[in-house]
């Protein structure tokens, strides 16, 4: 089993090879700074903040509501802890300590730290589930879900503040869950929506507890959950994945929960080395990548289904499809795990694509407001205080610094591009700083300067994006031959000196993507022969440049659709408007101005973004259209 790279602070490698600090600038750095000024500094500050006041014993004792609001505490703990680790903000660190101290103080003797009255708690056996489309439990509860996020948040707070009491509190939750699922006779499938998936997400924090403590009972907890998952005919996550099921066919196909369960399976593979776990995760990951992502890298659904957050059947396309920000967050985390396990550049590429498009596209400039859903074609809507996606978006952003760089067996990897710097320690070289100076993702030239404590030989690996047909490399102004390793990184293995400079040139190709909203009616003739008649076909095209998806606002100020007279080509793109804006020249009308999706329409609430433009019927013949 390979463990490719280190997340700062998790103790994955020896002190001789470590990442000490990462600072991001450019669009990702701006988003992180806004997150600190906005969501992290205002939503929760102390025990009186509404999302924490839910845990007060007097409120907990009488709470009969069944909703998810308790999740915000663990999500905020996690995001704030990550922000403290990479940013060191003293005020946020103080708030983090105060909130974590309060939660520990109200944890009950048996380890319970939820928001529900005793009769609604996950340890209490309930009547059998009623039959429902989403496999909801008989008594609506998000109790396990809330505790799952509390474990993750407390573990991160313990790492950030070096406070054992927070890890001890997380352990008590894990012990309570293990008791409930063994001696308590509870089946975790009965505790969550979507045929159990909203509870079986506990696999992830269970394994995280094992990593943090080394206690095998938490590994046993994760294995117990998986065994109960496999015994649930409506779920059977591992078996169905290995059988080649489409993501939409597992349980309800709920994107957020399904992907979070895959994160748990990936961590369980890391802990056990069991090959079939990784095979299952990779199968479903590739299925999602091939059939269930928006152009901006977010998992999407909502076409012809009662739930807006459930994967559509494979190859179903709609330009108005829903991308839940929580699902984008979970997708980033899943690719984080696969990147760590395999070291392959494509997973870093998925993280970058999602981050620069659907994630930043959901955040408002103030760092406080977020979209619950983003749409390739649709109106931007900033969601309300209590909605899950505001906290998930904040968590996803705080994942990014630790994913931009990694150390491995013989050097340093650059995984996500953008202005910023990494401070690391490498054997032989000692303290190493790599600084990226670049306008990426708006421009493709990335200049890197190395500072090393001691001259030494080590490898520098630079991710080669899948969209880059060719790249150019220079070291100290001289061109060098590009050698790409088996993981998709350009390899520079050499003796490095203080002040060495590397220039990576990534041509940012303009690409026209085609997709089709198509429906075929299938039946049989009287003689039994198959009959297939196409009854619906609407063709579309969209534009990307390098890692960025481009969008326009309402066409001519009022139209939410535009049909182009013919199939465009990249020759129609006029780049004279600058690197952050493009003009699509259309015969017979004024050019249509496009800008990066995440910046479109000034990120204003209520504004429109149009990614996909319609094509006329003549351009929509079967031979000319392929979903991409």
Coordinates of C-alpha atoms in Angstrom, one line a residue:
X1 CA 0.0 0.0 0.0
X2 CA 1.3 3.4 -1.0
X3 CA 0.9 6.5 1.1
X4 CA 1.8 9.3 -1.3
X5 CA 2.5 12.5 0.5
X6 CA 1.7 14.2 3.8
X7 CA -1.0 16.5 5.1
X8 CA 0.7 19.0 7.3
X9 CA 0.4 18.2 11.0
X10 CA -0.8 14.6 10.6
X11 CA 2.5 12.9 11.5
X12 CA 2.5 10.9 8.3
X13 CA 6.3 11.1 7.7
X14 CA 9.4 11.7 9.7
X15 CA 10.5 15.2 10.8
X16 CA 13.4 15.0 8.3
X17 CA 10.7 15.1 5.6
X18 CA 7.7 17.3 6.4
X19 CA 5.6 20.2 5.3
X20 CA 5.7 23.0 7.9
X21 CA 3.5 25.7 6.3
X22 CA 1.6 26.4 3.1
X23 CA 0.3 29.8 2.1
X24 CA -2.0 30.2 -1.0
X25 CA -2.5 33.5 -2.8
X26 CA -4.4 34.2 -6.0
X27 CA -8.0 33.2 -6.3
X28 CA -7.7 30.3 -3.8
X29 CA -5.9 32.6 -1.3
X30 CA -8.5 35.2 -1.7
X31 CA -11.2 32.6 -1.1
X32 CA -9.4 31.4 2.1
X33 CA -9.0 35.0 3.3
X34 CA -12.7 35.7 2.7
X35 CA -13.6 32.4 4.5
X36 CA -11.6 33.6 7.6
X37 CA -13.2 37.1 7.5
X38 CA -16.6 35.8 6.9
X39 CA -17.9 32.3 7.8
X40 CA -15.2 31.2 10.2
X41 CA -15.1 34.5 12.2
X42 CA -18.9 35.2 12.4
X43 CA -21.0 32.1 12.3
X44 CA -19.6 30.6 15.5
X45 CA -17.5 32.5 18.1
X46 CA -18.5 31.0 21.4
X47 CA -21.0 28.8 23.3
X48 CA -23.7 31.4 22.8
X49 CA -23.6 31.2 19.0
X50 CA -26.9 29.6 17.9
X51 CA -25.2 26.6 16.3
X52 CA -23.4 25.8 19.6
X53 CA -26.3 26.8 21.9
X54 CA -28.1 23.7 20.5
X55 CA -25.8 21.6 22.6
X56 CA -26.8 23.2 25.9
X57 CA -28.1 20.5 28.3
X58 CA -31.4 22.3 28.9
X59 CA -32.1 22.5 25.2
X60 CA -30.9 19.1 24.4
X61 CA -33.1 17.5 27.0
X62 CA -36.3 18.7 25.3
X63 CA -35.3 18.8 21.7
X64 CA -37.8 16.7 19.6
X65 CA -36.8 18.1 16.2
X66 CA -35.2 15.7 13.8
X67 CA -33.1 17.9 11.7
X68 CA -29.4 18.1 10.9
X69 CA -28.5 21.4 12.5
X70 CA -26.0 19.9 15.0
X71 CA -23.7 19.2 12.1
X72 CA -22.5 22.8 12.0
X73 CA -20.5 22.4 15.2
X74 CA -18.3 19.7 14.0
X75 CA -17.9 21.2 10.5
X76 CA -16.9 24.6 12.0
X77 CA -14.4 22.9 14.4
X78 CA -12.8 21.1 11.5
X79 CA -12.6 24.1 9.2
X80 CA -11.5 26.5 12.0
X81 CA -8.8 24.0 13.1
X82 CA -7.5 23.7 9.6
X83 CA -7.5 27.5 9.2
X84 CA -5.5 27.9 12.5
X85 CA -3.0 25.2 11.4
X86 CA -2.2 26.9 8.1
X87 CA -2.9 30.5 9.0
X88 CA -2.2 30.9 12.7
X89 CA -5.0 33.5 13.4
X90 CA -4.9 34.1 17.1
X91 CA -8.5 35.3 17.4
X92 CA -9.8 32.2 15.6
X93 CA -7.6 30.0 17.7
X94 CA -9.1 31.5 20.8
X95 CA -12.7 31.0 19.5
X96 CA -11.8 27.4 18.6
X97 CA -10.5 26.6 22.0
X98 CA -13.5 28.2 23.7
X99 CA -16.1 26.4 21.6
X100 CA -14.2 23.0 21.9
X101 CA -13.9 23.5 25.7
X102 CA -17.6 24.1 26.0
X103 CA -18.6 21.1 23.9
X104 CA -16.3 18.9 26.0
X105 CA -17.9 20.3 29.2
X106 CA -21.4 19.3 28.1
X107 CA -20.5 15.8 26.9
X108 CA -22.5 13.3 28.9
X109 CA -20.9 10.6 31.0
X110 CA -21.7 7.9 28.4
X111 CA -20.0 9.9 25.6
X112 CA -23.2 11.4 24.1
X113 CA -22.6 14.8 22.6
X114 CA -25.6 15.4 20.3
X115 CA -28.6 17.6 20.3
X116 CA -31.5 15.2 20.9
X117 CA -33.6 14.3 23.9
X118 CA -33.0 10.8 25.3
X119 CA -35.9 9.1 23.5
X120 CA -34.6 10.3 20.1
X121 CA -31.0 9.3 20.5
X122 CA -29.2 6.8 18.3
X123 CA -28.7 4.3 21.2
X124 CA -32.4 3.9 21.6
X125 CA -34.0 1.1 19.5
X126 CA -36.9 2.3 17.4
X127 CA -39.8 0.6 15.6
X128 CA -39.1 -0.9 12.1
X129 CA -38.5 1.6 9.3
X130 CA -41.5 2.4 7.2
X131 CA -41.2 1.9 3.4
X132 CA -40.1 5.1 1.8
X133 CA -38.3 6.1 -1.4
X134 CA -35.3 7.4 0.6
X135 CA -35.1 4.7 3.2
X136 CA -35.7 7.2 6.0
X137 CA -35.6 5.9 9.6
X138 CA -38.8 5.4 11.5
X139 CA -37.9 8.3 13.8
X140 CA -36.3 11.2 11.9
X141 CA -32.8 11.8 13.3
X142 CA -29.4 13.0 12.2
X143 CA -27.8 12.0 15.5
X144 CA -25.0 9.7 14.1
X145 CA -24.4 12.3 11.3
X146 CA -23.9 15.0 13.9
X147 CA -21.6 12.8 16.0
X148 CA -19.6 11.9 12.9
X149 CA -18.8 15.5 12.2
X150 CA -18.1 16.1 15.9
X151 CA -15.4 13.3 15.9
X152 CA -13.7 14.8 12.8
X153 CA -13.9 18.3 14.3
X154 CA -12.6 17.4 17.7
X155 CA -9.7 15.4 16.2
X156 CA -8.7 18.4 14.1
X157 CA -9.0 20.8 17.1
X158 CA -6.8 18.5 19.1
X159 CA -4.2 18.6 16.3
X160 CA -4.4 22.3 15.9
X161 CA -4.3 23.3 19.6
X162 CA -2.3 20.3 20.8
X163 CA -5.1 19.5 23.4
X164 CA -5.6 15.9 24.4
X165 CA -9.0 16.6 26.0
X166 CA -10.6 17.1 22.6
X167 CA -9.2 13.8 21.3
X168 CA -10.5 12.2 24.5
X169 CA -13.9 13.5 23.8
X170 CA -13.9 12.2 20.3
X171 CA -12.8 8.8 21.7
X172 CA -15.7 8.7 24.1
X173 CA -18.1 9.3 21.1
X174 CA -16.4 6.5 19.2
X175 CA -16.7 4.2 22.2
X176 CA -20.4 5.0 22.6
X177 CA -21.0 4.2 18.9
X178 CA -19.1 0.9 19.1
X179 CA -21.2 -0.1 22.1
X180 CA -24.4 0.8 20.4
X181 CA -23.6 -1.2 17.3
X182 CA -22.4 -4.3 19.2
X183 CA -23.7 -4.9 22.8
X184 CA -26.5 -2.3 22.2
X185 CA -27.9 -4.3 19.3
X186 CA -28.3 -1.3 17.0
X187 CA -28.1 -1.7 13.2
X188 CA -26.6 1.5 11.8
X189 CA -28.7 1.1 8.6
X190 CA -31.8 2.0 10.7
X191 CA -30.3 5.4 11.8
X192 CA -30.0 7.4 8.6
X193 CA -31.8 8.5 5.4
X194 CA -31.0 7.1 2.0
X195 CA -31.2 3.5 3.1
X196 CA -28.7 4.1 5.9
X197 CA -26.1 6.1 4.1
X198 CA -26.6 9.2 6.3
X199 CA -25.4 7.1 9.2
X200 CA -22.9 4.8 7.6
X201 CA -20.7 7.8 6.9
X202 CA -19.5 7.1 10.4
X203 CA -16.9 4.8 8.7
X204 CA -14.7 7.9 8.0
X205 CA -14.4 9.3 11.5
X206 CA -14.1 5.8 12.9
X207 CA -10.9 5.2 10.9
X208 CA -9.7 8.7 11.6
X209 CA -10.0 7.9 15.3
X210 CA -7.8 4.8 14.6
X211 CA -5.2 6.9 12.8
X212 CA -5.2 9.5 15.7
X213 CA -5.0 7.0 18.5
X214 CA -3.7 3.7 17.2
X215 CA -6.6 2.0 19.1
X216 CA -7.8 -1.0 17.1
X217 CA -11.3 -0.8 18.5
X218 CA -12.0 2.1 16.3
X219 CA -10.8 0.1 13.3
X220 CA -13.2 -2.6 14.6
X221 CA -16.0 0.0 14.6
X222 CA -15.4 0.9 11.0
X223 CA -15.4 -2.8 10.0
X224 CA -18.6 -3.3 12.0
X225 CA -20.2 -0.5 10.1
X226 CA -19.1 -2.0 6.7
X227 CA -20.4 -5.4 7.7
X228 CA -23.8 -3.9 8.5
X229 CA -23.7 -2.0 5.2
X230 CA -23.1 -5.2 3.3
X231 CA -26.0 -6.9 5.0
X232 CA -28.4 -4.2 3.9
X233 CA -29.9 -5.3 0.6
X234 CA -30.8 -1.7 -0.3
X235 CA -27.2 -0.5 0.1
X236 CA -24.5 -3.2 -0.2
X237 CA -22.0 -0.4 -1.1
X238 CA -18.9 -2.5 -1.4
X239 CA -20.5 -5.4 -3.3
X240 CA -22.4 -3.1 -5.7
X241 CA -19.3 -1.1 -6.4
X242 CA -17.3 -4.3 -7.2
X243 CA -20.2 -5.5 -9.4
X244 CA -19.8 -2.4 -11.5
X245 CA -23.0 -0.6 -10.5
X246 CA -23.5 3.0 -11.6
X247 CA -23.4 5.5 -8.7
X248 CA -27.1 6.4 -9.3
X249 CA -28.1 2.7 -8.6
X250 CA -26.6 2.4 -5.1
X251 CA -29.2 3.0 -2.4
X252 CA -30.9 6.3 -3.6
X253 CA -27.8 7.5 -5.4
X254 CA -27.6 10.5 -3.0
X255 CA -24.3 12.1 -4.1
X256 CA -23.1 13.7 -0.8
X257 CA -23.7 10.7 1.4
X258 CA -22.5 8.2 -1.2
X259 CA -19.2 10.0 -1.8
X260 CA -18.6 10.4 1.9
X261 CA -19.1 6.7 2.4
X262 CA -16.4 6.2 -0.3
X263 CA -14.1 8.4 1.7
X264 CA -14.6 6.0 4.6
X265 CA -13.9 3.0 2.4
X266 CA -10.7 4.7 1.1
X267 CA -9.5 5.4 4.7
X268 CA -10.3 1.8 5.7
X269 CA -8.1 0.7 2.8
X270 CA -5.3 2.9 4.0
X271 CA -5.7 1.3 7.5
X272 CA -5.9 -2.3 6.4
X273 CA -4.3 -2.5 3.0
X274 CA -7.3 -4.6 1.8
X275 CA -7.2 -4.4 -2.0
X276 CA -10.9 -4.8 -2.7
X277 CA -11.7 -1.7 -0.7
X278 CA -9.5 0.4 -3.0
X279 CA -10.9 -1.3 -6.1
X280 CA -14.4 -0.5 -5.1
X281 CA -13.6 3.1 -4.4
X282 CA -11.7 3.5 -7.7
X283 CA -14.5 1.9 -9.7
X284 CA -17.1 4.3 -8.3
X285 CA -14.8 7.2 -8.5
X286 CA -14.2 6.6 -12.2
X287 CA -17.9 6.1 -12.7
X288 CA -18.7 9.5 -11.1
X289 CA -15.9 11.1 -13.1
X290 CA -17.1 9.7 -16.4
X291 CA -20.8 10.2 -16.0
X292 CA -21.8 12.4 -13.0
X293 CA -19.7 15.6 -12.9
X294 CA -20.6 19.0 -14.2
X295 CA -18.1 20.7 -16.5
X296 CA -17.0 22.6 -13.3
X297 CA -16.1 19.3 -11.5
X298 CA -19.1 19.1 -9.1
X299 CA -21.2 16.0 -8.7
X300 CA -24.6 16.8 -10.1
X301 CA -28.2 15.5 -10.4
X302 CA -31.7 16.7 -10.1
X303 CA -32.9 16.0 -13.7
X304 CA -36.2 14.1 -13.5
X305 CA -35.9 12.9 -9.9
X306 CA -37.8 13.9 -6.8
X307 CA -34.5 14.8 -5.1
X308 CA -32.3 17.5 -6.4
X309 CA -29.2 15.9 -4.8
X310 CA -29.4 12.4 -6.3
X311 CA -27.2 11.3 -9.2
X312 CA -29.0 11.1 -12.5
X313 CA -28.7 7.9 -14.5
X314 CA -25.5 7.7 -16.4
X315 CA -25.4 10.0 -19.5
X316 CA -28.5 12.0 -18.5
X317 CA -27.6 15.6 -19.2
X318 CA -29.4 18.9 -18.4
X319 CA -27.8 22.3 -18.4
X320 CA -30.0 23.2 -15.4
X321 CA -28.7 20.3 -13.4
X322 CA -28.1 20.8 -9.6
X323 CA -24.6 20.8 -8.1
X324 CA -24.9 20.7 -4.3
X325 CA -21.9 22.4 -2.6
X326 CA -21.8 19.6 0.0
X327 CA -21.3 17.1 -2.8
X328 CA -18.4 19.2 -4.3
X329 CA -16.9 19.2 -0.8
X330 CA -17.2 15.4 -0.5
X331 CA -15.8 14.9 -4.0
X332 CA -12.7 17.0 -3.1
X333 CA -12.2 14.8 0.0
X334 CA -12.5 11.6 -2.0
X335 CA -9.9 12.8 -4.4
X336 CA -7.8 13.8 -1.5
X337 CA -7.8 10.2 -0.3
X338 CA -7.1 8.7 -3.7
X339 CA -4.3 11.2 -4.3
X340 CA -2.7 10.2 -1.0
X341 CA -3.1 6.4 -1.7
X342 CA -2.0 6.4 -5.3
X343 CA 0.0 9.6 -5.8
X344 CA -1.6 9.9 -9.3
X345 CA -1.9 13.4 -10.8
X346 CA -5.4 13.0 -12.1
X347 CA -6.8 13.1 -8.6
X348 CA -5.1 16.4 -7.9
X349 CA -6.5 17.6 -11.2
X350 CA -10.0 16.8 -10.1
X351 CA -9.4 18.7 -6.9
X352 CA -8.1 21.7 -8.8
X353 CA -11.0 21.7 -11.3
X354 CA -13.7 21.5 -8.6
X355 CA -12.0 24.2 -6.5
X356 CA -11.6 26.7 -9.3
X357 CA -15.1 26.3 -10.7
X358 CA -18.0 24.8 -8.7
X359 CA -16.5 25.5 -5.3
X360 CA -15.3 29.1 -5.8
X361 CA -18.4 29.5 -7.9
X362 CA -20.6 28.8 -4.8
X363 CA -18.8 31.2 -2.5
X364 CA -19.8 34.9 -2.4
X365 CA -17.1 37.5 -2.3
X366 CA -17.9 38.3 1.4
X367 CA -16.9 34.8 2.5
X368 CA -20.0 34.5 4.5
X369 CA -22.7 33.7 1.9
X370 CA -22.7 30.5 -0.1
X371 CA -24.9 28.9 -2.7
X372 CA -26.6 25.7 -1.6
X373 CA -26.8 24.8 -5.3
X374 CA -24.9 26.1 -8.3
X375 CA -26.1 25.4 -11.9
X376 CA -24.2 25.4 -15.1
X377 CA -27.2 27.4 -16.4
X378 CA -29.2 29.1 -13.7
X379 CA -29.7 31.8 -11.2
X380 CA -27.2 32.3 -8.4
X381 CA -29.0 32.1 -5.0
X382 CA -27.3 32.6 -1.7
X383 CA -28.7 30.3 0.9
X384 CA -29.9 30.8 4.4
X385 CA -28.1 30.7 7.7
X386 CA -28.7 27.1 8.7
X387 CA -28.2 25.3 5.4
X388 CA -25.5 22.6 5.3
X389 CA -23.7 23.9 2.3
X390 CA -22.4 27.1 3.9
X391 CA -20.4 25.0 6.4
X392 CA -19.4 22.4 3.8
X393 CA -18.1 25.0 1.5
X394 CA -16.0 26.5 4.4
X395 CA -14.6 23.0 5.1
X396 CA -13.8 22.4 1.5
X397 CA -11.8 25.6 1.2
X398 CA -9.7 24.7 4.3
X399 CA -8.8 21.4 2.7
X400 CA -7.0 23.1 -0.2
X401 CA -3.7 24.4 1.4
X402 CA -2.7 20.9 2.5
X403 CA -3.5 19.5 -1.0
X404 CA -1.5 22.0 -3.0
X405 CA 1.8 20.4 -2.1
X406 CA 3.1 17.1 -0.7
X407 CA 6.4 15.5 0.2
X408 CA 7.1 12.0 -0.8
X409 CA 10.0 9.5 -0.7
X410 CA 12.5 11.6 -2.6
X411 CA 11.3 15.2 -2.8
X412 CA 8.5 17.7 -3.2
X413 CA 5.3 17.6 -5.3
X414 CA 3.4 20.5 -6.7
X415 CA -0.2 19.3 -7.0
X416 CA -2.4 22.4 -7.3
X417 CA -1.2 25.5 -9.1
X418 CA -1.7 29.0 -8.1
X419 CA 0.3 31.8 -6.5
X420 CA 1.7 31.0 -3.0
X421 CA 4.5 29.1 -1.3
X422 CA 5.3 26.0 0.7
X423 CA 7.9 25.7 3.5
X424 CA 9.1 22.1 3.8
X425 CA 12.0 20.0 5.2
X426 CA 13.8 17.5 3.1
X427 CA 16.6 15.1 3.9
X428 CA 19.9 16.7 2.9
X429 CA 18.4 20.0 1.9
X430 CA 17.0 20.9 5.3
X431 CA 14.6 23.8 5.2
X432 CA 13.2 24.3 1.6
X433 CA 10.8 27.0 0.4
X434 CA 9.2 26.9 -3.0
X435 CA 7.4 30.1 -4.1
X436 CA 5.0 30.1 -7.1
X437 CA 4.6 33.5 -8.9
X438 CA 1.9 33.2 -11.4
X439 CA -1.4 34.6 -12.7
X440 CA -2.7 31.0 -13.0
X441 CA -5.5 30.0 -13.6
X442 CA -5.9 33.0 -15.9
X443 CA -2.5 32.5 -17.5
X444 CA -0.3 29.5 -18.0
X445 CA 3.2 30.6 -17.1
X446 CA 4.2 29.5 -13.5
X447 CA 7.5 30.7 -12.2
X448 CA 8.9 28.9 -9.1
X449 CA 11.9 30.0 -7.0
X450 CA 13.6 27.6 -4.6
X451 CA 15.3 28.5 -1.4
X452 CA 17.3 25.7 0.3
X453 CA 19.1 25.6 3.6
X454 CA 21.7 23.3 2.1
X455 CA 22.5 22.5 -1.5
X456 CA 21.2 18.9 -2.1
X457 CA 19.8 16.5 -4.7
X458 CA 16.1 15.8 -4.5
X459 CA 13.2 15.4 -6.9
X460 CA 10.7 18.2 -7.8
X461 CA 7.5 16.9 -9.4
X462 CA 5.1 19.2 -11.2
X463 CA 1.6 18.0 -12.0
X464 CA 0.9 17.8 -15.8
X465 CA -2.8 18.7 -16.3
X466 CA -4.8 16.3 -18.4
X467 CA -5.9 19.2 -20.6
X468 CA -2.3 20.3 -21.4
X469 CA -1.3 18.8 -24.7
X470 CA 2.3 19.9 -24.2
X471 CA 4.3 21.7 -21.5
X472 CA 7.5 23.7 -21.5
X473 CA 10.1 23.6 -18.7
X474 CA 13.1 25.8 -18.0
X475 CA 15.5 25.7 -15.1
X476 CA 17.5 28.9 -14.5
X477 CA 16.5 30.1 -18.0
X478 CA 17.5 27.0 -19.9
X479 CA 15.1 24.6 -21.5
X480 CA 15.1 21.1 -20.1
X481 CA 13.6 17.9 -21.5
X482 CA 10.3 17.1 -20.0
X483 CA 10.2 13.7 -18.3
X484 CA 6.8 12.6 -17.1
X485 CA 6.7 9.9 -14.4
X486 CA 4.1 7.1 -14.2
X487 CA 1.9 9.2 -11.9
X488 CA 1.5 12.1 -14.4
X489 CA 4.1 14.5 -12.9
X490 CA 6.9 16.2 -14.7
X491 CA 10.0 15.0 -12.9
X492 CA 13.0 17.3 -12.2
X493 CA 15.5 15.2 -10.3
X494 CA 18.7 17.2 -9.8
X495 CA 21.1 18.9 -7.5
X496 CA 19.4 22.1 -6.3
X497 CA 21.0 25.4 -5.2
X498 CA 19.6 28.3 -3.3
X499 CA 17.8 30.7 -5.6
X500 CA 17.3 28.1 -8.5
X501 CA 14.3 29.1 -10.7
X502 CA 11.9 26.8 -12.6
X503 CA 9.5 28.0 -15.2
X504 CA 6.6 25.8 -16.2
X505 CA 4.7 26.9 -19.3
X506 CA 1.2 25.4 -19.6
X507 CA -0.5 26.4 -22.8
X508 CA -4.2 27.1 -21.9
X509 CA -6.2 25.5 -24.7
X510 CA -9.6 26.8 -25.6
X511 CA -12.0 23.8 -25.8
X512 CA -15.5 23.6 -27.1
X513 CA -17.4 20.9 -25.2
X514 CA -20.5 19.3 -26.6
X515 CA -23.4 17.7 -24.7
X516 CA -26.9 16.5 -25.6
X517 CA -30.2 16.2 -23.6
X518 CA -31.4 13.1 -25.4
X519 CA -34.2 10.6 -24.8
X520 CA -34.8 7.4 -26.6
X521 CA -38.1 5.4 -26.3
X522 CA -37.4 1.7 -26.3
X523 CA -39.9 -1.0 -26.9
X524 CA -40.5 -4.2 -28.9
X525 CA -42.3 -4.9 -32.1
X526 CA -44.9 -7.7 -32.3
X527 CA -42.3 -10.0 -33.7
X528 CA -40.1 -9.3 -30.6
X529 CA -37.5 -7.3 -32.4
X530 CA -36.2 -4.2 -30.5
X531 CA -37.5 -0.8 -31.4
X532 CA -35.7 2.4 -30.4
X533 CA -37.0 5.8 -31.4
X534 CA -35.4 9.1 -30.4
X535 CA -38.0 11.4 -29.1
X536 CA -35.9 14.2 -27.6
X537 CA -32.6 15.8 -28.7
X538 CA -31.3 19.2 -27.6
X539 CA -27.7 19.9 -28.3
X540 CA -25.4 22.3 -26.4
X541 CA -21.9 23.6 -26.4
X542 CA -19.7 25.1 -23.6
X543 CA -16.3 26.7 -23.3
X544 CA -13.3 26.0 -21.1
X545 CA -9.8 27.4 -21.1
X546 CA -7.2 25.4 -19.2
X547 CA -8.7 24.6 -15.8
X548 CA -11.5 27.3 -16.0
X549 CA -15.1 26.9 -17.1
X550 CA -16.5 30.1 -18.7
X551 CA -20.0 31.5 -18.5
X552 CA -21.9 34.5 -19.6
X553 CA -24.8 36.3 -17.9
X554 CA -28.3 36.8 -19.3
X555 CA -27.8 37.1 -23.0
X556 CA -28.7 40.7 -24.1
X557 CA -29.6 41.4 -20.5
X558 CA -32.7 39.3 -20.4
X559 CA -32.5 35.9 -22.2
X560 CA -31.6 32.8 -20.2
X561 CA -30.8 30.8 -23.4
X562 CA -29.2 31.5 -26.8
X563 CA -29.1 29.3 -29.9
X564 CA -26.0 29.6 -32.0
X565 CA -26.5 29.5 -35.7
X566 CA -23.9 26.8 -36.2
X567 CA -21.5 24.6 -34.3
X568 CA -18.7 26.8 -33.0
X569 CA -15.0 26.1 -33.1
X570 CA -12.2 27.5 -31.1
X571 CA -11.4 29.8 -34.0
X572 CA -14.5 31.8 -33.1
X573 CA -13.0 32.8 -29.8
X574 CA -11.6 36.3 -29.5
X575 CA -9.1 36.6 -26.6
X576 CA -8.4 40.3 -27.1
X577 CA -10.6 41.0 -24.1
X578 CA -7.9 39.8 -21.8
X579 CA -6.9 36.6 -20.0
X580 CA -9.9 36.6 -17.6
X581 CA -12.6 37.3 -20.3
X582 CA -13.4 35.9 -23.7
X583 CA -15.7 37.1 -26.5
X584 CA -17.6 34.5 -28.6
X585 CA -18.1 36.0 -32.1
X586 CA -21.5 34.9 -33.5
X587 CA -22.5 35.7 -37.0
X588 CA -25.4 38.1 -37.1
X589 CA -25.2 39.4 -33.6
X590 CA -23.0 41.2 -31.2
X591 CA -20.3 39.1 -29.5
X592 CA -21.2 37.3 -26.3
X593 CA -18.8 38.1 -23.5
X594 CA -17.7 35.1 -21.3
X595 CA -15.7 35.2 -18.1
X596 CA -14.6 32.6 -15.6
X597 CA -17.7 30.8 -14.1
X598 CA -16.7 31.6 -10.5
X599 CA -16.4 35.3 -11.3
X600 CA -19.4 35.6 -13.6
X601 CA -21.9 38.4 -13.0
X602 CA -19.8 39.8 -10.1
X603 CA -20.8 36.9 -7.8
X604 CA -24.0 38.8 -7.0
X605 CA -27.0 37.1 -5.4
X606 CA -29.7 36.6 -8.0
X607 CA -27.4 37.0 -11.0
X608 CA -27.5 34.5 -13.8
X609 CA -24.7 32.3 -15.2
X610 CA -25.0 30.5 -18.6
X611 CA -22.4 27.9 -19.3
X612 CA -24.1 25.9 -22.1
X613 CA -25.5 27.5 -25.2
X614 CA -28.0 25.8 -27.5
X615 CA -27.2 24.5 -30.9
X616 CA -29.6 24.5 -33.8
X617 CA -31.2 21.2 -34.9
X618 CA -29.0 21.0 -37.9
X619 CA -25.9 20.9 -35.6
X620 CA -27.5 18.3 -33.4
X621 CA -27.4 15.3 -35.6
X622 CA -26.2 12.1 -33.8
X623 CA -22.9 11.9 -35.6
X624 CA -21.9 15.5 -34.6
X625 CA -22.7 15.3 -30.8
X626 CA -20.8 13.6 -28.1
X627 CA -21.2 14.3 -24.4
X628 CA -17.9 15.7 -23.0

